[in-house]
Amino acid sequence: MHRRNVLRAAVVGTGSVAFGFTMTRPSFAAYPVQTGPSPYGSLQSADANGVMLPQGFTSRIVARSSRTVPGTSYTWHGAPDGGACFADGNGWIYVSNAELSTGGGAGALRFDASGNIVDAYRILSNTRTNCAGGATPWHTWLSCEEVDRGYVYETDPFGVNAATQRPAMGRFKHEAAACDPDRGVIYLTEDVSDGAFYRFKPTTWGNLASGQLQVLTEASGTLTWRNVPDPDGSPTATRNQVSNTKRFNGGEGCYYADGVCFFTTKGDNRVWAYDAVNNTIAIAYDDNLTSSAPLTGVDNITGAAAGGDLFVAEDGGNMEICIITPDDIVAPFLRLSGHGASEICGPAFNPAGNRLYFSSQRGTTGSSSGGITFEVTGPFRTA
């Protein structure tokens, strides 16, 4: 049995421990978060790679679009976007989407236990505008098409099994996905100005071939998940099929941890916190509700391996990844210098939680062929 299948068999049916992440936030009472000092201190001058980091952290470039990944024969894709890390024995794999209107798909970088790149390869081809997505507890990558009536593709980070289209998860302008193993559902965001927030409940957890797509609705202040009659989205878009659908202005990144799904909306520059345990929702961050807001152009979101810190990437703004701490402080964690015509995408931690990967989608050139994928190493918090 291939390693991926062994891992899959081990985690299907388990709870949130499969993600290795525990929130320490006591409640949502202090939302929205406020501007404050970073637990890592102020940013230092840009290093040789143009990355401004807190003291004690270093960066390296691991791949460049249109160039061969060092030590391999694989050419890294253009417009790198959403990404995630997967354990691979003593090493790990970082997967990355290609947000290209033609070609699209996703690629992967394989690292050994020391962080050396030992392989790079394609895991999805011939799709369109693959923006974000999400990792599953059974160690596959959900790559989402950000086009009208786009698909979700389930891919194999290990490069063994062919990618599979998952139409039951709905056809709409997908952005990101986040698995909730506690309720056996996958949350999905939609990147349109009057978008919806969805969840997909597979018939069998761990098998995405069939299931029920649902949309979040609100009436008289009460949230309800209701079935979407036609997940195919034609002739009526999925977001317009159910009355009282709750609207979100440009859904972006999505991340689940310990009973809460955090997701971002770029149209109003917010981070939302959906409490799945109590079926409530709160605005965790809004740039209009804090002074000298450091986080603008909210996009992809991820969490540290432990400790409860969230990391939110900017599409524009100051080209930063900002940290949101469990004690409700938001502050810059890193900033790219000279990347003003780009966006930061795909933040993801390796399994040990001491390396953060992300991409500048268009690099310093402003072109999709100029994307740069980085690694940041340092003393990330574990508590």
mmCIF file of C-alpha atoms in Angstrom:
data_model
loop_
_atom_site.group_PDB
_atom_site.id
_atom_site.type_symbol
_atom_site.label_atom_id
_atom_site.label_comp_id
_atom_site.label_asym_id
_atom_site.label_seq_id
_atom_site.Cartn_x
_atom_site.Cartn_y
_atom_site.Cartn_z
ATOM 1 C CA MET A 1 0.000 0.000 0.000
ATOM 2 C CA HIS A 2 1.352 3.447 -0.923
ATOM 3 C CA ARG A 3 2.227 5.779 1.954
ATOM 4 C CA ARG A 4 -0.642 8.124 1.114
ATOM 5 C CA ASN A 5 -3.166 5.290 1.387
ATOM 6 C CA VAL A 6 -1.720 4.199 4.726
ATOM 7 C CA LEU A 7 -2.099 7.743 6.040
ATOM 8 C CA ARG A 8 -5.604 7.980 4.612
ATOM 9 C CA ALA A 9 -6.680 4.783 6.363
ATOM 10 C CA ALA A 10 -5.252 6.074 9.634
ATOM 11 C CA VAL A 11 -7.100 9.395 9.710
ATOM 12 C CA VAL A 12 -10.501 8.813 8.103
ATOM 13 C CA GLY A 13 -13.058 9.082 10.866
ATOM 14 C CA THR A 14 -10.767 10.847 13.334
ATOM 15 C CA GLY A 15 -11.300 14.280 14.813
ATOM 16 C CA SER A 16 -9.407 17.547 14.609
ATOM 17 C CA VAL A 17 -6.244 15.963 15.989
ATOM 18 C CA ALA A 18 -5.509 15.025 12.374
ATOM 19 C CA PHE A 19 -4.585 18.655 11.767
ATOM 20 C CA GLY A 20 -2.323 18.984 14.796
ATOM 21 C CA PHE A 21 -3.734 22.405 15.709
ATOM 22 C CA THR A 22 -5.306 23.539 18.966
ATOM 23 C CA MET A 23 -6.827 26.961 19.472
ATOM 24 C CA THR A 24 -6.096 28.719 22.744
ATOM 25 C CA ARG A 25 -8.630 31.528 22.229
ATOM 26 C CA PRO A 26 -11.024 31.510 25.219
ATOM 27 C CA SER A 27 -13.948 33.163 23.411
ATOM 28 C CA PHE A 28 -14.983 35.492 20.616
ATOM 29 C CA ALA A 29 -16.002 38.210 23.062
ATOM 30 C CA ALA A 30 -13.074 40.474 22.205
ATOM 31 C CA TYR A 31 -13.674 40.522 18.458
ATOM 32 C CA PRO A 32 -12.892 42.377 16.304
ATOM 33 C CA VAL A 33 -9.144 42.135 16.839
ATOM 34 C CA GLN A 34 -7.150 45.313 17.311
ATOM 35 C CA THR A 35 -3.823 46.633 16.044
ATOM 36 C CA GLY A 36 -0.976 45.945 18.441
ATOM 37 C CA PRO A 37 2.640 44.809 18.764
ATOM 38 C CA SER A 38 3.662 41.558 17.141
ATOM 39 C CA PRO A 39 4.824 38.813 19.519
ATOM 40 C CA TYR A 40 7.814 38.475 17.196
ATOM 41 C CA GLY A 41 8.840 42.130 17.387
ATOM 42 C CA SER A 42 9.305 44.686 14.634
ATOM 43 C CA LEU A 43 10.356 43.936 11.075
ATOM 44 C CA GLN A 44 14.031 44.245 10.204
ATOM 45 C CA SER A 45 15.471 45.617 6.960
ATOM 46 C CA ALA A 46 14.859 43.569 3.821
ATOM 47 C CA ASP A 47 17.245 40.647 3.351
ATOM 48 C CA ALA A 48 18.934 39.654 0.098
ATOM 49 C CA ASN A 49 15.638 38.117 -1.088
ATOM 50 C CA GLY A 50 13.670 41.303 -0.447
ATOM 51 C CA VAL A 51 11.926 39.875 2.629
ATOM 52 C CA MET A 52 11.512 41.952 5.791
ATOM 53 C CA LEU A 53 11.350 39.615 8.795
ATOM 54 C CA PRO A 54 11.487 39.772 12.592
ATOM 55 C CA GLN A 55 14.838 39.228 14.226
ATOM 56 C CA GLY A 56 15.880 35.564 14.271
ATOM 57 C CA PHE A 57 14.079 34.611 11.032
ATOM 58 C CA THR A 58 15.628 33.929 7.624
ATOM 59 C CA SER A 59 14.278 33.418 4.113
ATOM 60 C CA ARG A 60 15.250 31.515 1.020
ATOM 61 C CA ILE A 61 13.774 31.212 -2.461
ATOM 62 C CA VAL A 62 12.793 27.612 -3.243
ATOM 63 C CA ALA A 63 11.291 28.057 -6.723
ATOM 64 C CA ARG A 64 10.787 30.623 -9.474
ATOM 65 C CA SER A 65 8.120 30.531 -12.163
ATOM 66 C CA SER A 66 9.356 29.589 -15.640
ATOM 67 C CA ARG A 67 12.619 28.250 -14.197
ATOM 68 C CA THR A 68 13.744 24.738 -13.376
ATOM 69 C CA VAL A 69 13.488 23.932 -9.684
ATOM 70 C CA PRO A 70 17.106 23.473 -8.510
ATOM 71 C CA GLY A 71 18.151 19.836 -8.361
ATOM 72 C CA THR A 72 15.197 18.680 -10.485
ATOM 73 C CA SER A 73 14.068 18.726 -14.111
ATOM 74 C CA TYR A 74 10.701 20.333 -13.322
ATOM 75 C CA THR A 75 9.834 23.865 -14.439
ATOM 76 C CA TRP A 76 7.912 25.711 -11.709
ATOM 77 C CA HIS A 77 4.507 26.934 -12.798
ATOM 78 C CA GLY A 78 3.448 30.524 -13.357
ATOM 79 C CA ALA A 79 1.214 32.546 -11.023
ATOM 80 C CA PRO A 80 1.679 30.345 -7.913
ATOM 81 C CA ASP A 81 -1.317 30.722 -5.622
ATOM 82 C CA GLY A 82 -2.926 28.634 -2.838
ATOM 83 C CA GLY A 83 -0.812 25.968 -1.189
ATOM 84 C CA ALA A 84 -0.444 23.472 1.650
ATOM 85 C CA CYS A 85 2.114 21.156 3.232
ATOM 86 C CA PHE A 86 1.877 17.384 3.707
ATOM 87 C CA ALA A 87 4.004 15.011 5.751
ATOM 88 C CA ASP A 88 6.163 12.667 3.655
ATOM 89 C CA GLY A 89 8.003 10.260 5.918
ATOM 90 C CA ASN A 90 10.654 12.358 7.654
ATOM 91 C CA GLY A 91 10.249 15.089 5.053
ATOM 92 C CA TRP A 92 7.313 17.006 3.612
ATOM 93 C CA ILE A 93 5.689 18.202 0.404
ATOM 94 C CA TYR A 94 4.519 21.722 -0.450
ATOM 95 C CA VAL A 95 1.842 21.901 -3.130
ATOM 96 C CA SER A 96 0.988 25.085 -5.031
ATOM 97 C CA ASN A 97 -1.779 26.040 -7.452
ATOM 98 C CA ALA A 98 -1.268 27.882 -10.740
ATOM 99 C CA GLU A 99 -3.744 30.725 -11.195
ATOM 100 C CA LEU A 100 -3.500 30.706 -14.986
ATOM 101 C CA SER A 101 -6.538 30.971 -17.272
ATOM 102 C CA THR A 102 -5.038 28.301 -19.503
ATOM 103 C CA GLY A 103 -2.740 25.580 -18.222
ATOM 104 C CA GLY A 104 -3.719 26.082 -14.601
ATOM 105 C CA GLY A 105 -3.287 23.033 -12.400
ATOM 106 C CA ALA A 106 -0.910 22.536 -9.493
ATOM 107 C CA GLY A 107 2.662 21.480 -8.784
ATOM 108 C CA ALA A 108 4.589 20.139 -5.813
ATOM 109 C CA LEU A 109 7.977 20.459 -4.128
ATOM 110 C CA ARG A 110 9.307 17.512 -2.107
ATOM 111 C CA PHE A 111 11.711 18.177 0.791
ATOM 112 C CA ASP A 112 13.819 15.742 2.794
ATOM 113 C CA ALA A 113 14.140 15.818 6.580
ATOM 114 C CA SER A 114 16.804 18.534 6.359
ATOM 115 C CA GLY A 115 14.700 20.775 4.136
ATOM 116 C CA ASN A 116 16.574 20.023 0.908
ATOM 117 C CA ILE A 117 14.506 19.895 -2.273
ATOM 118 C CA VAL A 118 14.705 16.367 -3.633
ATOM 119 C CA ASP A 119 11.939 16.409 -6.261
ATOM 120 C CA ALA A 120 9.386 18.615 -8.005
ATOM 121 C CA TYR A 121 6.499 17.540 -10.227
ATOM 122 C CA ARG A 122 3.027 18.280 -11.577
ATOM 123 C CA ILE A 123 -0.059 16.951 -9.743
ATOM 124 C CA LEU A 124 -2.835 18.611 -11.798
ATOM 125 C CA SER A 125 -2.951 19.773 -15.423
ATOM 126 C CA ASN A 126 -5.273 21.349 -17.988
ATOM 127 C CA THR A 127 -7.577 23.187 -15.593
ATOM 128 C CA ARG A 128 -8.450 26.873 -15.297
ATOM 129 C CA THR A 129 -7.450 29.588 -12.842
ATOM 130 C CA ASN A 130 -6.653 27.355 -9.896
ATOM 131 C CA CYS A 131 -6.690 29.858 -7.069
ATOM 132 C CA ALA A 132 -6.870 28.426 -3.559
ATOM 133 C CA GLY A 133 -8.147 25.144 -2.106
ATOM 134 C CA GLY A 134 -7.483 23.112 1.002
ATOM 135 C CA ALA A 135 -5.854 20.030 2.466
ATOM 136 C CA THR A 136 -7.888 17.001 3.583
ATOM 137 C CA PRO A 137 -7.235 14.806 6.638
ATOM 138 C CA TRP A 138 -6.648 11.882 4.250
ATOM 139 C CA HIS A 139 -3.749 13.793 2.705
ATOM 140 C CA THR A 140 -5.104 15.024 -0.609
ATOM 141 C CA TRP A 141 -5.129 18.576 -1.940
ATOM 142 C CA LEU A 142 -8.394 20.168 -3.094
ATOM 143 C CA SER A 143 -7.543 22.529 -5.940
ATOM 144 C CA CYS A 144 -10.337 24.991 -6.745
ATOM 145 C CA GLU A 145 -11.097 26.756 -10.033
ATOM 146 C CA GLU A 146 -11.878 30.447 -9.636
ATOM 147 C CA VAL A 147 -14.116 30.686 -12.716
ATOM 148 C CA ASP A 148 -17.878 30.706 -13.225
ATOM 149 C CA ARG A 149 -19.135 27.171 -12.706
ATOM 150 C CA GLY A 150 -15.628 26.065 -11.802
ATOM 151 C CA TYR A 151 -14.834 22.669 -10.329
ATOM 152 C CA VAL A 152 -13.020 21.323 -7.293
ATOM 153 C CA TYR A 153 -10.304 18.797 -8.163
ATOM 154 C CA GLU A 154 -8.989 16.303 -5.644
ATOM 155 C CA THR A 155 -5.284 15.762 -6.236
ATOM 156 C CA ASP A 156 -2.515 13.547 -4.858
ATOM 157 C CA PRO A 157 0.399 15.544 -3.355
ATOM 158 C CA PHE A 158 2.587 12.443 -3.696
ATOM 159 C CA GLY A 159 2.129 12.427 -7.482
ATOM 160 C CA VAL A 160 0.962 8.805 -7.644
ATOM 161 C CA ASN A 161 -2.796 8.926 -8.208
ATOM 162 C CA ALA A 162 -4.496 10.883 -10.981
ATOM 163 C CA ALA A 163 -6.459 14.013 -10.055
ATOM 164 C CA THR A 164 -10.243 13.588 -9.853
ATOM 165 C CA GLN A 165 -12.950 16.128 -10.612
ATOM 166 C CA ARG A 166 -15.479 16.468 -7.768
ATOM 167 C CA PRO A 167 -18.676 17.978 -9.269
ATOM 168 C CA ALA A 168 -20.787 17.046 -6.231
ATOM 169 C CA MET A 169 -18.955 19.820 -4.362
ATOM 170 C CA GLY A 170 -20.698 22.370 -6.553
ATOM 171 C CA ARG A 171 -19.904 24.389 -9.637
ATOM 172 C CA PHE A 172 -19.328 28.058 -8.858
ATOM 173 C CA LYS A 173 -16.471 30.556 -8.652
ATOM 174 C CA HIS A 174 -14.538 28.595 -6.067
ATOM 175 C CA GLU A 175 -11.842 30.083 -3.908
ATOM 176 C CA ALA A 176 -10.844 27.996 -0.879
ATOM 177 C CA ALA A 177 -11.822 24.888 1.072
ATOM 178 C CA ALA A 178 -11.355 23.826 4.692
ATOM 179 C CA CYS A 179 -12.117 20.397 6.145
ATOM 180 C CA ASP A 180 -14.029 20.037 9.415
ATOM 181 C CA PRO A 181 -13.546 16.391 10.475
ATOM 182 C CA ASP A 182 -15.534 16.946 13.662
ATOM 183 C CA ARG A 183 -18.754 17.430 11.697
ATOM 184 C CA GLY A 184 -17.653 15.588 8.560
ATOM 185 C CA VAL A 185 -18.026 18.593 6.262
ATOM 186 C CA ILE A 186 -15.881 20.778 4.020
ATOM 187 C CA TYR A 187 -16.401 24.560 4.012
ATOM 188 C CA LEU A 188 -16.131 26.410 0.698
ATOM 189 C CA THR A 189 -15.813 30.116 -0.144
ATOM 190 C CA GLU A 190 -17.042 31.870 -3.306
ATOM 191 C CA ASP A 191 -15.152 34.770 -4.894
ATOM 192 C CA VAL A 192 -17.948 37.083 -6.087
ATOM 193 C CA SER A 193 -19.269 40.285 -4.517
ATOM 194 C CA ASP A 194 -22.583 38.655 -3.525
ATOM 195 C CA GLY A 195 -21.078 35.267 -2.787
ATOM 196 C CA ALA A 196 -22.224 32.587 -0.395
ATOM 197 C CA PHE A 197 -20.546 30.434 2.229
ATOM 198 C CA TYR A 198 -21.015 26.706 1.630
ATOM 199 C CA ARG A 199 -20.347 23.373 3.199
ATOM 200 C CA PHE A 200 -20.203 19.985 1.508
ATOM 201 C CA LYS A 201 -21.192 16.892 3.470
ATOM 202 C CA PRO A 202 -19.845 13.747 1.777
ATOM 203 C CA THR A 203 -22.004 10.644 1.855
ATOM 204 C CA THR A 204 -18.963 8.902 3.339
ATOM 205 C CA TRP A 205 -16.287 10.952 5.084
ATOM 206 C CA GLY A 206 -13.081 10.515 3.139
ATOM 207 C CA ASN A 207 -14.867 9.970 -0.211
ATOM 208 C CA LEU A 208 -15.851 13.100 -2.130
ATOM 209 C CA ALA A 209 -17.565 11.338 -5.023
ATOM 210 C CA SER A 210 -21.027 12.059 -3.627
ATOM 211 C CA GLY A 211 -22.703 14.111 -0.948
ATOM 212 C CA GLN A 212 -24.832 17.159 -0.243
ATOM 213 C CA LEU A 213 -23.859 20.779 -0.951
ATOM 214 C CA GLN A 214 -25.374 23.218 1.525
ATOM 215 C CA VAL A 215 -25.401 27.010 1.797
ATOM 216 C CA LEU A 216 -25.465 29.188 4.912
ATOM 217 C CA THR A 217 -28.695 31.178 5.293
ATOM 218 C CA GLU A 218 -29.808 33.746 7.833
ATOM 219 C CA ALA A 219 -33.329 34.756 8.859
ATOM 220 C CA SER A 220 -34.227 36.793 11.953
ATOM 221 C CA GLY A 221 -30.652 36.447 13.146
ATOM 222 C CA THR A 222 -30.653 32.650 13.013
ATOM 223 C CA LEU A 223 -28.144 30.767 10.872
ATOM 224 C CA THR A 224 -29.298 27.646 9.036
ATOM 225 C CA TRP A 225 -27.568 25.311 6.602
ATOM 226 C CA ARG A 226 -29.913 24.478 3.712
ATOM 227 C CA ASN A 227 -29.457 22.111 0.781
ATOM 228 C CA VAL A 228 -28.558 23.566 -2.611
ATOM 229 C CA PRO A 229 -31.067 21.980 -5.044
ATOM 230 C CA ASP A 230 -28.779 22.028 -8.087
ATOM 231 C CA PRO A 231 -25.027 22.010 -7.294
ATOM 232 C CA ASP A 232 -24.356 22.124 -11.059
ATOM 233 C CA GLY A 233 -25.239 25.835 -10.943
ATOM 234 C CA SER A 234 -27.026 26.008 -14.299
ATOM 235 C CA PRO A 235 -29.150 27.804 -15.249
ATOM 236 C CA THR A 236 -29.351 29.338 -11.751
ATOM 237 C CA ALA A 237 -26.120 30.027 -9.876
ATOM 238 C CA THR A 238 -25.759 28.051 -6.654
ATOM 239 C CA ARG A 239 -25.717 31.244 -4.567
ATOM 240 C CA ASN A 240 -29.139 32.259 -5.916
ATOM 241 C CA GLN A 241 -31.058 29.018 -5.449
ATOM 242 C CA VAL A 242 -31.944 29.265 -1.751
ATOM 243 C CA SER A 243 -33.848 32.103 -0.096
ATOM 244 C CA ASN A 244 -32.180 34.058 2.719
ATOM 245 C CA THR A 245 -28.703 33.003 1.611
ATOM 246 C CA LYS A 246 -26.226 34.984 3.700
ATOM 247 C CA ARG A 247 -24.036 37.107 1.420
ATOM 248 C CA PHE A 248 -20.299 37.647 1.664
ATOM 249 C CA ASN A 249 -18.331 40.191 -0.340
ATOM 250 C CA GLY A 250 -15.642 38.294 -2.224
ATOM 251 C CA GLY A 251 -14.835 35.094 -0.326
ATOM 252 C CA GLU A 252 -11.133 34.249 -0.191
ATOM 253 C CA GLY A 253 -9.064 32.095 2.175
ATOM 254 C CA CYS A 254 -10.583 29.485 4.473
ATOM 255 C CA TYR A 255 -9.069 27.661 7.449
ATOM 256 C CA TYR A 256 -10.587 25.338 10.079
ATOM 257 C CA ALA A 257 -9.247 24.661 13.565
ATOM 258 C CA ASP A 258 -10.818 23.330 16.757
ATOM 259 C CA GLY A 259 -14.461 24.055 16.019
ATOM 260 C CA VAL A 260 -13.983 27.339 14.158
ATOM 261 C CA CYS A 261 -13.773 28.045 10.429
ATOM 262 C CA PHE A 262 -11.943 31.295 9.715
ATOM 263 C CA PHE A 263 -12.454 32.794 6.269
ATOM 264 C CA THR A 264 -11.709 36.109 4.583
ATOM 265 C CA THR A 265 -13.655 38.471 2.327
ATOM 266 C CA LYS A 266 -11.663 40.878 0.214
ATOM 267 C CA GLY A 267 -14.541 43.182 -0.767
ATOM 268 C CA ASP A 268 -14.899 44.507 2.784
ATOM 269 C CA ASN A 269 -11.476 43.468 4.081
ATOM 270 C CA ARG A 270 -12.739 41.186 6.815
ATOM 271 C CA VAL A 271 -11.773 37.979 8.557
ATOM 272 C CA TRP A 272 -14.802 35.994 9.707
ATOM 273 C CA ALA A 273 -15.024 33.335 12.420
ATOM 274 C CA TYR A 274 -17.765 30.751 11.983
ATOM 275 C CA ASP A 275 -18.254 28.881 15.266
ATOM 276 C CA ALA A 276 -19.409 25.477 14.054
ATOM 277 C CA VAL A 277 -20.068 24.215 17.572
ATOM 278 C CA ASN A 278 -22.593 26.945 18.408
ATOM 279 C CA ASN A 279 -23.586 27.794 14.815
ATOM 280 C CA THR A 280 -22.724 31.491 15.188
ATOM 281 C CA ILE A 281 -20.587 33.868 13.172
ATOM 282 C CA ALA A 282 -18.471 36.858 14.158
ATOM 283 C CA ILE A 283 -16.340 39.467 12.404
ATOM 284 C CA ALA A 284 -12.881 38.610 13.708
ATOM 285 C CA TYR A 285 -11.148 41.460 11.855
ATOM 286 C CA ASP A 286 -12.307 44.538 9.941
ATOM 287 C CA ASP A 287 -9.851 47.200 8.825
ATOM 288 C CA ASN A 288 -12.464 49.869 9.575
ATOM 289 C CA LEU A 289 -12.699 48.773 13.199
ATOM 290 C CA THR A 290 -9.098 49.213 14.310
ATOM 291 C CA SER A 291 -6.620 52.082 14.236
ATOM 292 C CA SER A 292 -3.775 52.141 11.704
ATOM 293 C CA ALA A 293 -4.990 48.847 10.276
ATOM 294 C CA PRO A 294 -1.967 46.767 9.239
ATOM 295 C CA LEU A 295 -3.940 44.182 7.258
ATOM 296 C CA THR A 296 -5.484 45.234 3.934
ATOM 297 C CA GLY A 297 -6.339 43.197 0.873
ATOM 298 C CA VAL A 298 -7.080 40.075 2.933
ATOM 299 C CA ASP A 299 -6.570 36.845 1.009
ATOM 300 C CA ASN A 300 -5.229 33.387 1.921
ATOM 301 C CA ILE A 301 -5.264 32.375 5.584
ATOM 302 C CA THR A 302 -3.570 29.608 7.543
ATOM 303 C CA GLY A 303 -2.714 28.739 11.138
ATOM 304 C CA ALA A 304 0.485 27.946 12.986
ATOM 305 C CA ALA A 305 1.120 24.300 13.812
ATOM 306 C CA ALA A 306 0.367 25.042 17.457
ATOM 307 C CA GLY A 307 -0.456 27.956 19.696
ATOM 308 C CA GLY A 308 -3.441 29.454 17.916
ATOM 309 C CA ASP A 309 -1.783 32.125 15.755
ATOM 310 C CA LEU A 310 -3.405 32.856 12.392
ATOM 311 C CA PHE A 311 -1.442 34.151 9.393
ATOM 312 C CA VAL A 312 -3.260 36.180 6.726
ATOM 313 C CA ALA A 313 -1.686 37.061 3.374
ATOM 314 C CA GLU A 314 -2.304 40.333 1.555
ATOM 315 C CA ASP A 315 -3.340 40.800 -2.052
ATOM 316 C CA GLY A 316 -1.924 44.302 -2.353
ATOM 317 C CA GLY A 317 -1.651 46.470 0.737
ATOM 318 C CA ASN A 318 1.952 46.533 1.943
ATOM 319 C CA MET A 319 2.554 43.014 0.591
ATOM 320 C CA GLU A 320 2.565 41.568 4.079
ATOM 321 C CA ILE A 321 1.624 38.418 5.893
ATOM 322 C CA CYS A 322 -0.002 39.564 9.123
ATOM 323 C CA ILE A 323 -0.411 37.611 12.323
ATOM 324 C CA ILE A 324 -3.624 37.477 14.353
ATOM 325 C CA THR A 325 -2.900 36.204 17.853
ATOM 326 C CA PRO A 326 -5.259 34.343 20.225
ATOM 327 C CA ASP A 327 -5.294 37.446 22.433
ATOM 328 C CA ASP A 328 -6.840 39.403 19.549
ATOM 329 C CA ILE A 329 -3.863 41.405 18.277
ATOM 330 C CA VAL A 330 -3.140 41.930 14.577
ATOM 331 C CA ALA A 331 0.334 42.941 13.391
ATOM 332 C CA PRO A 332 2.691 42.475 10.421
ATOM 333 C CA PHE A 333 4.782 39.306 10.478
ATOM 334 C CA LEU A 334 6.685 39.804 7.207
ATOM 335 C CA ARG A 335 6.741 42.176 4.249
ATOM 336 C CA LEU A 336 8.044 41.880 0.689
ATOM 337 C CA SER A 337 10.009 44.775 -0.757
ATOM 338 C CA GLY A 338 9.801 45.522 -4.491
ATOM 339 C CA HIS A 339 6.753 43.324 -5.155
ATOM 340 C CA GLY A 340 4.172 46.109 -5.507
ATOM 341 C CA ALA A 341 2.478 44.605 -8.578
ATOM 342 C CA SER A 342 2.020 41.178 -6.995
ATOM 343 C CA GLU A 343 0.097 39.440 -4.218
ATOM 344 C CA ILE A 344 1.117 37.028 -1.478
ATOM 345 C CA CYS A 345 -0.384 33.554 -1.819
ATOM 346 C CA GLY A 346 -0.306 30.051 -0.398
ATOM 347 C CA PRO A 347 1.002 30.458 3.175
ATOM 348 C CA ALA A 348 1.463 27.035 4.753
ATOM 349 C CA PHE A 349 3.583 25.539 7.526
ATOM 350 C CA ASN A 350 5.593 22.339 7.274
ATOM 351 C CA PRO A 351 4.448 19.582 9.688
ATOM 352 C CA ALA A 352 6.969 20.583 12.361
ATOM 353 C CA GLY A 353 5.727 24.161 12.262
ATOM 354 C CA ASN A 354 9.180 25.736 11.939
ATOM 355 C CA ARG A 355 9.092 26.597 8.218
ATOM 356 C CA LEU A 356 6.536 28.797 6.479
ATOM 357 C CA TYR A 357 6.055 28.613 2.708
ATOM 358 C CA PHE A 358 4.345 31.221 0.532
ATOM 359 C CA SER A 359 4.544 32.756 -2.921
ATOM 360 C CA SER A 360 4.645 36.176 -4.495
ATOM 361 C CA GLN A 361 2.365 35.410 -7.421
ATOM 362 C CA ARG A 362 3.932 37.857 -9.891
ATOM 363 C CA GLY A 363 7.212 38.530 -8.125
ATOM 364 C CA THR A 364 9.063 41.751 -8.823
ATOM 365 C CA THR A 365 8.156 41.728 -12.531
ATOM 366 C CA GLY A 366 4.386 42.024 -12.185
ATOM 367 C CA SER A 367 4.010 39.104 -14.605
ATOM 368 C CA SER A 368 2.591 35.636 -13.951
ATOM 369 C CA SER A 369 5.831 34.237 -15.338
ATOM 370 C CA GLY A 370 7.771 36.011 -12.572
ATOM 371 C CA GLY A 371 6.288 34.260 -9.535
ATOM 372 C CA ILE A 372 8.574 33.452 -6.603
ATOM 373 C CA THR A 373 8.024 30.833 -3.905
ATOM 374 C CA PHE A 374 9.693 31.434 -0.532
ATOM 375 C CA GLU A 375 10.503 29.582 2.655
ATOM 376 C CA VAL A 376 10.853 31.346 6.017
ATOM 377 C CA THR A 377 12.580 29.576 8.891
ATOM 378 C CA GLY A 378 12.756 30.680 12.494
ATOM 379 C CA PRO A 379 11.530 30.417 16.077
ATOM 380 C CA PHE A 380 7.782 30.192 15.451
ATOM 381 C CA ARG A 381 5.698 30.073 18.618
ATOM 382 C CA THR A 382 4.440 26.700 19.811
ATOM 383 C CA ALA A 383 2.370 27.947 22.748
#
